[in-house]
Amino acid sequence: MTILDGKQVSSDIKNEIATEVTKLKSRGEKVPHLAAIIVGKDGASLTYVNSKVKACERVGFQSSLYRMPHTVSEIELLDKIQELNENDDIDGFIVQLPLPPQIDTQKVLNAVDPDKDVDGFHPTNFGKMALDMTTFIPATPFGILELLERYDIPTKGKHTVVIGRSYIVGRPMSILMGRSGFPGNSTVTLTHEFTKNITQVTSQADIIIIAVGIPDFLKAEMIKDDAVIIDVGITRVPDDNTEKGYVIKGDVDFENVSKRASYITPVPGGVGPMTVSMLLKNTLLARERHKKRADIKLLER
């Protein structure tokens, strides 16, 4: 069994991005600028956004963080998004989820300029991804693809089972694993809460990608020997025996499943670190895209 070390791969990617940023600086070019809007004071969201700010510092990106109160109106948030859309200095930005109940999340995501949507959530980018066109792939699925590629895990002709159908992970992964190319060319089964006899499905899978938010959902008896297991789940489970009062659990019963798997991602340290790195990679791609467009406009003058 091989551990898919997302922490190490993420570090490698950040080093590669930092090298590219150094080259940009040496040519006197603008470095990528990533911005984030965070609404309220959700602890997990604050931790995640702060990790993005630190990652930007590490690779040499410029970063901006816009904090808005939990009571912010939808109109005020949409105005801030439009402000960032029109700010040519910002290459990409994200709106940290979840949002408070007075905000229509889909309306907010739709308001982000697709050319700055480095989260890959805008319908335009999702549609391009489904059509196998160049676009921003959502950061977590992008990170999973990168892990599969860097560990050279065969996907062609394999049976991939995706558990969970969220637009953030499950649905995009089902599309990406079935696309032409590597990683891809899999036969994909998308399962969810209404799937009957799920063990019958998962026990036939060569690759399982699970994102349901239910700790230890995937048991050893649900997989076949030598399956590849990608665990996207991350849940705080109360535990009075620990200093923090909780432990972090994935969707996979790691202790037992790892004994049968050929490759497996740990939680934490698997998919999680990859998400931030791929957000940085999308921002670098956005900067390159914006520069090309600016160069074309200069030539047309």
mmCIF file of C-alpha atoms in Angstrom:
data_model
loop_
_atom_site.group_PDB
_atom_site.id
_atom_site.type_symbol
_atom_site.label_atom_id
_atom_site.label_comp_id
_atom_site.label_asym_id
_atom_site.label_seq_id
_atom_site.Cartn_x
_atom_site.Cartn_y
_atom_site.Cartn_z
ATOM 1 C CA MET A 1 0.000 0.000 0.000
ATOM 2 C CA THR A 2 1.280 3.453 -0.947
ATOM 3 C CA ILE A 3 0.234 6.640 0.829
ATOM 4 C CA LEU A 4 -0.671 9.433 -1.588
ATOM 5 C CA ASP A 5 1.199 12.203 0.194
ATOM 6 C CA GLY A 6 -0.731 15.339 -0.678
ATOM 7 C CA LYS A 7 1.329 17.400 1.737
ATOM 8 C CA GLN A 8 4.570 16.604 -0.098
ATOM 9 C CA VAL A 9 3.085 16.967 -3.590
ATOM 10 C CA SER A 10 1.486 20.254 -2.565
ATOM 11 C CA SER A 11 4.868 21.510 -1.361
ATOM 12 C CA ASP A 12 6.451 20.471 -4.677
ATOM 13 C CA ILE A 13 3.784 22.380 -6.629
ATOM 14 C CA LYS A 14 4.278 25.505 -4.511
ATOM 15 C CA ASN A 15 8.018 25.341 -5.177
ATOM 16 C CA GLU A 16 7.333 25.046 -8.924
ATOM 17 C CA ILE A 17 4.973 28.036 -8.805
ATOM 18 C CA ALA A 18 7.516 30.059 -6.798
ATOM 19 C CA THR A 19 10.084 29.373 -9.530
ATOM 20 C CA GLU A 20 7.655 30.701 -12.162
ATOM 21 C CA VAL A 21 6.997 33.812 -10.079
ATOM 22 C CA THR A 22 10.753 34.432 -9.794
ATOM 23 C CA LYS A 23 10.977 34.283 -13.589
ATOM 24 C CA LEU A 24 8.111 36.792 -13.900
ATOM 25 C CA LYS A 25 9.889 39.166 -11.527
ATOM 26 C CA SER A 26 13.183 38.809 -13.388
ATOM 27 C CA ARG A 27 11.401 39.903 -16.574
ATOM 28 C CA GLY A 28 9.848 42.843 -14.768
ATOM 29 C CA GLU A 29 6.359 41.410 -15.157
ATOM 30 C CA LYS A 30 3.470 41.678 -12.732
ATOM 31 C CA VAL A 31 3.193 38.831 -10.204
ATOM 32 C CA PRO A 32 -0.162 37.027 -9.815
ATOM 33 C CA HIS A 33 -2.658 38.611 -7.430
ATOM 34 C CA LEU A 34 -5.208 36.413 -5.612
ATOM 35 C CA ALA A 35 -8.016 37.967 -3.578
ATOM 36 C CA ALA A 36 -10.580 36.438 -1.238
ATOM 37 C CA ILE A 37 -13.857 37.660 0.198
ATOM 38 C CA ILE A 38 -14.910 36.173 3.523
ATOM 39 C CA VAL A 39 -18.286 36.842 5.122
ATOM 40 C CA GLY A 40 -18.670 36.429 8.887
ATOM 41 C CA LYS A 41 -16.358 34.662 11.325
ATOM 42 C CA ASP A 42 -16.803 30.949 10.654
ATOM 43 C CA GLY A 43 -13.775 29.284 12.262
ATOM 44 C CA ALA A 44 -13.114 26.719 9.540
ATOM 45 C CA SER A 45 -13.484 29.345 6.810
ATOM 46 C CA LEU A 46 -11.101 31.743 8.561
ATOM 47 C CA THR A 47 -8.511 28.985 8.961
ATOM 48 C CA TYR A 48 -8.823 28.033 5.296
ATOM 49 C CA VAL A 49 -8.578 31.610 4.030
ATOM 50 C CA ASN A 50 -5.565 32.311 6.242
ATOM 51 C CA SER A 51 -3.841 29.236 4.809
ATOM 52 C CA LYS A 52 -4.400 30.689 1.336
ATOM 53 C CA VAL A 53 -2.855 34.011 2.385
ATOM 54 C CA LYS A 54 0.212 32.208 3.784
ATOM 55 C CA ALA A 55 0.499 30.118 0.619
ATOM 56 C CA CYS A 56 0.476 33.293 -1.473
ATOM 57 C CA GLU A 57 3.321 34.697 0.624
ATOM 58 C CA ARG A 58 5.331 31.502 0.165
ATOM 59 C CA VAL A 59 5.136 31.500 -3.639
ATOM 60 C CA GLY A 60 5.502 35.272 -4.068
ATOM 61 C CA PHE A 61 1.924 36.117 -5.038
ATOM 62 C CA GLN A 62 0.238 39.320 -4.018
ATOM 63 C CA SER A 63 -2.881 38.629 -1.938
ATOM 64 C CA SER A 64 -5.815 40.648 -0.657
ATOM 65 C CA LEU A 65 -8.411 39.662 1.911
ATOM 66 C CA TYR A 66 -11.764 41.425 2.113
ATOM 67 C CA ARG A 67 -13.720 40.779 5.323
ATOM 68 C CA MET A 68 -17.455 41.483 5.407
ATOM 69 C CA PRO A 69 -19.785 41.150 8.419
ATOM 70 C CA HIS A 70 -22.208 38.229 8.812
ATOM 71 C CA THR A 71 -25.039 40.765 8.451
ATOM 72 C CA VAL A 72 -23.912 41.983 5.014
ATOM 73 C CA SER A 73 -26.713 42.290 2.453
ATOM 74 C CA GLU A 74 -26.690 40.420 -0.827
ATOM 75 C CA ILE A 75 -26.505 43.721 -2.740
ATOM 76 C CA GLU A 76 -23.452 44.851 -0.754
ATOM 77 C CA LEU A 77 -21.680 41.553 -1.443
ATOM 78 C CA LEU A 78 -22.537 41.694 -5.155
ATOM 79 C CA ASP A 79 -21.194 45.268 -5.291
ATOM 80 C CA LYS A 80 -17.886 44.093 -3.779
ATOM 81 C CA ILE A 81 -17.677 41.267 -6.328
ATOM 82 C CA GLN A 82 -18.268 43.713 -9.175
ATOM 83 C CA GLU A 83 -15.530 45.938 -7.760
ATOM 84 C CA LEU A 84 -13.067 43.017 -7.884
ATOM 85 C CA ASN A 85 -14.277 42.028 -11.356
ATOM 86 C CA GLU A 86 -13.343 45.502 -12.602
ATOM 87 C CA ASN A 87 -10.011 45.686 -10.771
ATOM 88 C CA ASP A 88 -7.399 44.840 -13.434
ATOM 89 C CA ASP A 89 -4.727 44.331 -10.794
ATOM 90 C CA ILE A 90 -6.528 41.262 -9.414
ATOM 91 C CA ASP A 91 -6.017 38.124 -11.512
ATOM 92 C CA GLY A 92 -8.354 35.838 -9.607
ATOM 93 C CA PHE A 93 -10.538 35.831 -6.538
ATOM 94 C CA ILE A 94 -12.749 33.559 -4.497
ATOM 95 C CA VAL A 95 -15.809 34.031 -2.332
ATOM 96 C CA GLN A 96 -15.330 31.766 0.679
ATOM 97 C CA LEU A 97 -18.250 29.426 1.345
ATOM 98 C CA PRO A 98 -20.530 28.896 3.201
ATOM 99 C CA LEU A 99 -22.409 32.196 3.044
ATOM 100 C CA PRO A 100 -25.065 33.355 5.563
ATOM 101 C CA PRO A 101 -28.736 32.539 4.870
ATOM 102 C CA GLN A 102 -29.681 35.991 3.561
ATOM 103 C CA ILE A 103 -27.314 35.455 0.603
ATOM 104 C CA ASP A 104 -28.209 33.457 -2.519
ATOM 105 C CA THR A 105 -24.990 31.476 -2.974
ATOM 106 C CA GLN A 106 -25.599 30.608 -6.625
ATOM 107 C CA LYS A 107 -26.335 34.244 -7.499
ATOM 108 C CA VAL A 108 -23.039 35.229 -5.856
ATOM 109 C CA LEU A 109 -21.010 32.577 -7.693
ATOM 110 C CA ASN A 110 -22.650 33.573 -10.988
ATOM 111 C CA ALA A 111 -21.603 37.188 -10.392
ATOM 112 C CA VAL A 112 -17.874 36.366 -10.400
ATOM 113 C CA ASP A 113 -16.169 37.115 -13.729
ATOM 114 C CA PRO A 114 -15.448 33.672 -15.287
ATOM 115 C CA ASP A 115 -11.964 34.930 -16.213
ATOM 116 C CA LYS A 116 -11.230 35.517 -12.511
ATOM 117 C CA ASP A 117 -13.136 32.510 -11.173
ATOM 118 C CA VAL A 118 -10.120 30.552 -9.929
ATOM 119 C CA ASP A 119 -12.437 28.356 -7.829
ATOM 120 C CA GLY A 120 -13.923 27.070 -11.113
ATOM 121 C CA PHE A 121 -17.516 27.329 -9.835
ATOM 122 C CA HIS A 122 -19.013 29.647 -12.481
ATOM 123 C CA PRO A 123 -21.427 27.890 -14.891
ATOM 124 C CA THR A 124 -19.299 29.059 -17.831
ATOM 125 C CA ASN A 125 -16.202 27.343 -16.446
ATOM 126 C CA PHE A 126 -18.148 24.254 -15.367
ATOM 127 C CA GLY A 127 -19.598 23.981 -18.871
ATOM 128 C CA LYS A 128 -16.183 24.346 -20.491
ATOM 129 C CA MET A 129 -14.827 21.650 -18.195
ATOM 130 C CA ALA A 130 -17.674 19.330 -19.227
ATOM 131 C CA LEU A 131 -16.817 19.995 -22.886
ATOM 132 C CA ASP A 132 -13.113 19.303 -22.256
ATOM 133 C CA MET A 133 -12.176 22.894 -23.086
ATOM 134 C CA THR A 134 -9.380 24.877 -21.434
ATOM 135 C CA THR A 135 -10.763 26.445 -18.270
ATOM 136 C CA PHE A 136 -10.377 26.684 -14.502
ATOM 137 C CA ILE A 137 -10.962 23.262 -12.939
ATOM 138 C CA PRO A 138 -12.333 23.407 -9.361
ATOM 139 C CA ALA A 139 -9.362 23.270 -7.007
ATOM 140 C CA THR A 140 -10.150 20.032 -5.154
ATOM 141 C CA PRO A 141 -10.850 17.930 -8.296
ATOM 142 C CA PHE A 142 -7.791 19.568 -9.915
ATOM 143 C CA GLY A 143 -5.735 18.439 -6.915
ATOM 144 C CA ILE A 144 -7.024 14.869 -7.179
ATOM 145 C CA LEU A 145 -6.086 14.750 -10.869
ATOM 146 C CA GLU A 146 -2.626 16.031 -9.990
ATOM 147 C CA LEU A 147 -2.134 13.324 -7.342
ATOM 148 C CA LEU A 148 -3.188 10.589 -9.777
ATOM 149 C CA GLU A 149 -0.841 11.989 -12.424
ATOM 150 C CA ARG A 150 2.207 12.467 -10.205
ATOM 151 C CA TYR A 151 1.903 8.978 -8.740
ATOM 152 C CA ASP A 152 1.325 7.666 -12.287
ATOM 153 C CA ILE A 153 -1.788 5.731 -11.258
ATOM 154 C CA PRO A 154 -3.400 4.052 -14.304
ATOM 155 C CA THR A 155 -6.926 5.329 -15.033
ATOM 156 C CA LYS A 156 -7.506 4.243 -18.649
ATOM 157 C CA GLY A 157 -10.217 1.598 -18.811
ATOM 158 C CA LYS A 158 -10.492 1.498 -15.024
ATOM 159 C CA HIS A 159 -13.817 1.544 -13.186
ATOM 160 C CA THR A 160 -13.994 4.706 -11.100
ATOM 161 C CA VAL A 161 -16.761 5.034 -8.511
ATOM 162 C CA VAL A 162 -17.470 8.534 -7.199
ATOM 163 C CA ILE A 163 -19.416 8.700 -3.938
ATOM 164 C CA GLY A 164 -21.133 12.068 -3.534
ATOM 165 C CA ARG A 165 -22.502 14.414 -6.217
ATOM 166 C CA SER A 166 -21.723 17.925 -4.989
ATOM 167 C CA TYR A 167 -20.853 20.519 -7.624
ATOM 168 C CA ILE A 168 -17.597 21.161 -5.742
ATOM 169 C CA VAL A 169 -16.197 17.613 -5.899
ATOM 170 C CA GLY A 170 -18.452 14.704 -6.900
ATOM 171 C CA ARG A 171 -19.992 15.921 -10.140
ATOM 172 C CA PRO A 172 -16.826 17.480 -11.566
ATOM 173 C CA MET A 173 -14.804 14.360 -10.675
ATOM 174 C CA SER A 174 -17.306 12.141 -12.478
ATOM 175 C CA ILE A 175 -16.853 14.276 -15.602
ATOM 176 C CA LEU A 176 -13.074 14.570 -15.350
ATOM 177 C CA MET A 177 -12.425 10.873 -14.789
ATOM 178 C CA GLY A 178 -14.434 10.060 -17.889
ATOM 179 C CA ARG A 179 -12.738 12.631 -20.127
ATOM 180 C CA SER A 180 -10.284 11.767 -22.874
ATOM 181 C CA GLY A 181 -6.658 11.783 -21.728
ATOM 182 C CA PHE A 182 -4.745 11.122 -18.522
ATOM 183 C CA PRO A 183 -5.944 11.084 -15.833
ATOM 184 C CA GLY A 184 -9.217 10.017 -17.413
ATOM 185 C CA ASN A 185 -10.611 7.465 -19.859
ATOM 186 C CA SER A 186 -12.280 5.694 -16.925
ATOM 187 C CA THR A 187 -15.694 4.081 -16.863
ATOM 188 C CA VAL A 188 -17.400 6.184 -14.213
ATOM 189 C CA THR A 189 -20.239 5.388 -11.820
ATOM 190 C CA LEU A 190 -21.609 8.331 -9.805
ATOM 191 C CA THR A 191 -23.266 7.257 -6.550
ATOM 192 C CA HIS A 192 -25.138 9.243 -3.897
ATOM 193 C CA GLU A 193 -27.530 8.945 -0.950
ATOM 194 C CA PHE A 194 -30.206 7.194 -3.010
ATOM 195 C CA THR A 195 -27.904 4.599 -4.570
ATOM 196 C CA LYS A 196 -29.123 1.122 -3.667
ATOM 197 C CA ASN A 197 -26.715 -1.674 -2.729
ATOM 198 C CA ILE A 198 -23.754 0.722 -2.742
ATOM 199 C CA THR A 199 -21.370 -2.002 -1.546
ATOM 200 C CA GLN A 200 -22.175 -3.983 -4.689
ATOM 201 C CA VAL A 201 -21.042 -0.958 -6.723
ATOM 202 C CA THR A 202 -17.942 -0.012 -4.715
ATOM 203 C CA SER A 203 -16.696 -3.613 -4.528
ATOM 204 C CA GLN A 204 -16.274 -3.536 -8.318
ATOM 205 C CA ALA A 205 -14.331 -0.266 -8.361
ATOM 206 C CA ASP A 206 -10.673 0.074 -9.306
ATOM 207 C CA ILE A 207 -10.694 3.675 -8.062
ATOM 208 C CA ILE A 208 -12.990 5.163 -5.412
ATOM 209 C CA ILE A 209 -13.289 8.916 -4.858
ATOM 210 C CA ILE A 210 -15.435 9.703 -1.834
ATOM 211 C CA ALA A 211 -16.754 13.084 -0.659
ATOM 212 C CA VAL A 212 -19.824 12.670 1.552
ATOM 213 C CA GLY A 213 -18.796 14.173 4.902
ATOM 214 C CA ILE A 214 -19.656 11.024 6.867
ATOM 215 C CA PRO A 215 -16.693 9.836 8.980
ATOM 216 C CA ASP A 216 -15.567 6.247 8.294
ATOM 217 C CA PHE A 217 -18.358 5.711 5.740
ATOM 218 C CA LEU A 218 -16.240 3.527 3.440
ATOM 219 C CA LYS A 219 -15.421 0.232 5.154
ATOM 220 C CA ALA A 220 -12.870 -2.425 4.198
ATOM 221 C CA GLU A 221 -15.588 -4.887 3.159
ATOM 222 C CA MET A 222 -16.882 -2.338 0.628
ATOM 223 C CA ILE A 223 -13.754 -2.393 -1.556
ATOM 224 C CA LYS A 224 -11.854 -4.958 -3.560
ATOM 225 C CA ASP A 225 -8.184 -5.740 -3.023
ATOM 226 C CA ASP A 226 -5.736 -3.223 -4.516
ATOM 227 C CA ALA A 227 -8.332 -0.504 -5.085
ATOM 228 C CA VAL A 228 -7.147 3.130 -5.224
ATOM 229 C CA ILE A 229 -8.888 5.196 -2.520
ATOM 230 C CA ILE A 230 -9.188 8.998 -2.651
ATOM 231 C CA ASP A 231 -10.721 10.385 0.551
ATOM 232 C CA VAL A 232 -11.970 13.973 0.252
ATOM 233 C CA GLY A 233 -13.900 13.998 3.535
ATOM 234 C CA ILE A 234 -12.771 15.990 6.539
ATOM 235 C CA THR A 235 -14.896 16.120 9.691
ATOM 236 C CA ARG A 236 -14.174 17.197 13.254
ATOM 237 C CA VAL A 237 -15.287 14.348 15.518
ATOM 238 C CA PRO A 238 -15.542 15.138 19.271
ATOM 239 C CA ASP A 239 -12.933 13.296 21.331
ATOM 240 C CA ASP A 240 -12.392 14.188 24.989
ATOM 241 C CA ASN A 241 -9.139 12.230 25.043
ATOM 242 C CA THR A 242 -7.391 14.812 22.855
ATOM 243 C CA GLU A 243 -6.059 18.236 23.762
ATOM 244 C CA LYS A 244 -8.215 19.969 21.140
ATOM 245 C CA GLY A 245 -11.318 18.022 22.109
ATOM 246 C CA TYR A 246 -11.747 16.551 18.639
ATOM 247 C CA VAL A 247 -10.031 14.430 15.998
ATOM 248 C CA ILE A 248 -10.056 14.916 12.230
ATOM 249 C CA LYS A 249 -11.686 12.048 10.352
ATOM 250 C CA GLY A 250 -12.074 11.313 6.688
ATOM 251 C CA ASP A 251 -14.909 9.492 4.927
ATOM 252 C CA VAL A 252 -12.797 6.320 4.844
ATOM 253 C CA ASP A 253 -12.133 3.859 7.676
ATOM 254 C CA PHE A 254 -8.428 4.374 7.043
ATOM 255 C CA GLU A 255 -7.080 1.827 9.507
ATOM 256 C CA ASN A 256 -8.914 -1.090 7.902
ATOM 257 C CA VAL A 257 -9.311 0.077 4.295
ATOM 258 C CA SER A 258 -5.586 0.816 3.983
ATOM 259 C CA LYS A 259 -4.854 -2.875 4.552
ATOM 260 C CA ARG A 260 -6.615 -3.754 1.286
ATOM 261 C CA ALA A 261 -5.905 -0.681 -0.872
ATOM 262 C CA SER A 262 -3.006 -0.233 -3.290
ATOM 263 C CA TYR A 263 -2.979 3.568 -2.902
ATOM 264 C CA ILE A 264 -4.814 5.717 -0.354
ATOM 265 C CA THR A 265 -4.945 9.365 0.708
ATOM 266 C CA PRO A 266 -4.637 10.069 4.447
ATOM 267 C CA VAL A 267 -6.794 12.572 6.320
ATOM 268 C CA PRO A 268 -5.363 15.009 7.081
ATOM 269 C CA GLY A 269 -2.439 15.345 4.667
ATOM 270 C CA GLY A 270 -4.000 13.946 1.494
ATOM 271 C CA VAL A 271 -6.402 15.884 -0.704
ATOM 272 C CA GLY A 272 -6.687 18.901 1.635
ATOM 273 C CA PRO A 273 -3.236 20.435 1.043
ATOM 274 C CA MET A 274 -3.673 19.943 -2.717
ATOM 275 C CA THR A 275 -6.709 22.232 -2.838
ATOM 276 C CA VAL A 276 -4.775 25.355 -1.845
ATOM 277 C CA SER A 277 -1.896 24.566 -4.229
ATOM 278 C CA MET A 278 -4.240 24.098 -7.178
ATOM 279 C CA LEU A 279 -5.980 27.378 -6.351
ATOM 280 C CA LEU A 280 -2.550 29.002 -6.666
ATOM 281 C CA LYS A 281 -1.973 27.153 -9.947
ATOM 282 C CA ASN A 282 -5.298 28.443 -11.302
ATOM 283 C CA THR A 283 -4.289 31.975 -10.299
ATOM 284 C CA LEU A 284 -0.987 31.606 -12.147
ATOM 285 C CA LEU A 285 -2.911 30.382 -15.201
ATOM 286 C CA ALA A 286 -5.219 33.414 -14.888
ATOM 287 C CA ARG A 287 -2.229 35.783 -14.815
ATOM 288 C CA GLU A 288 -0.780 34.134 -17.937
ATOM 289 C CA ARG A 289 -4.132 34.341 -19.703
ATOM 290 C CA HIS A 290 -4.600 38.012 -18.831
ATOM 291 C CA LYS A 291 -1.086 38.851 -20.017
ATOM 292 C CA LYS A 292 -1.691 37.161 -23.376
ATOM 293 C CA ARG A 293 -4.884 39.153 -23.867
ATOM 294 C CA ALA A 294 -3.134 42.399 -22.939
ATOM 295 C CA ASP A 295 -0.324 41.615 -25.406
ATOM 296 C CA ILE A 296 -2.839 40.937 -28.184
ATOM 297 C CA LYS A 297 -4.574 44.261 -27.505
ATOM 298 C CA LEU A 298 -1.230 46.088 -27.757
ATOM 299 C CA LEU A 299 -0.511 44.433 -31.113
ATOM 300 C CA GLU A 300 -3.943 45.417 -32.405
ATOM 301 C CA ARG A 301 -3.404 49.100 -31.653
#
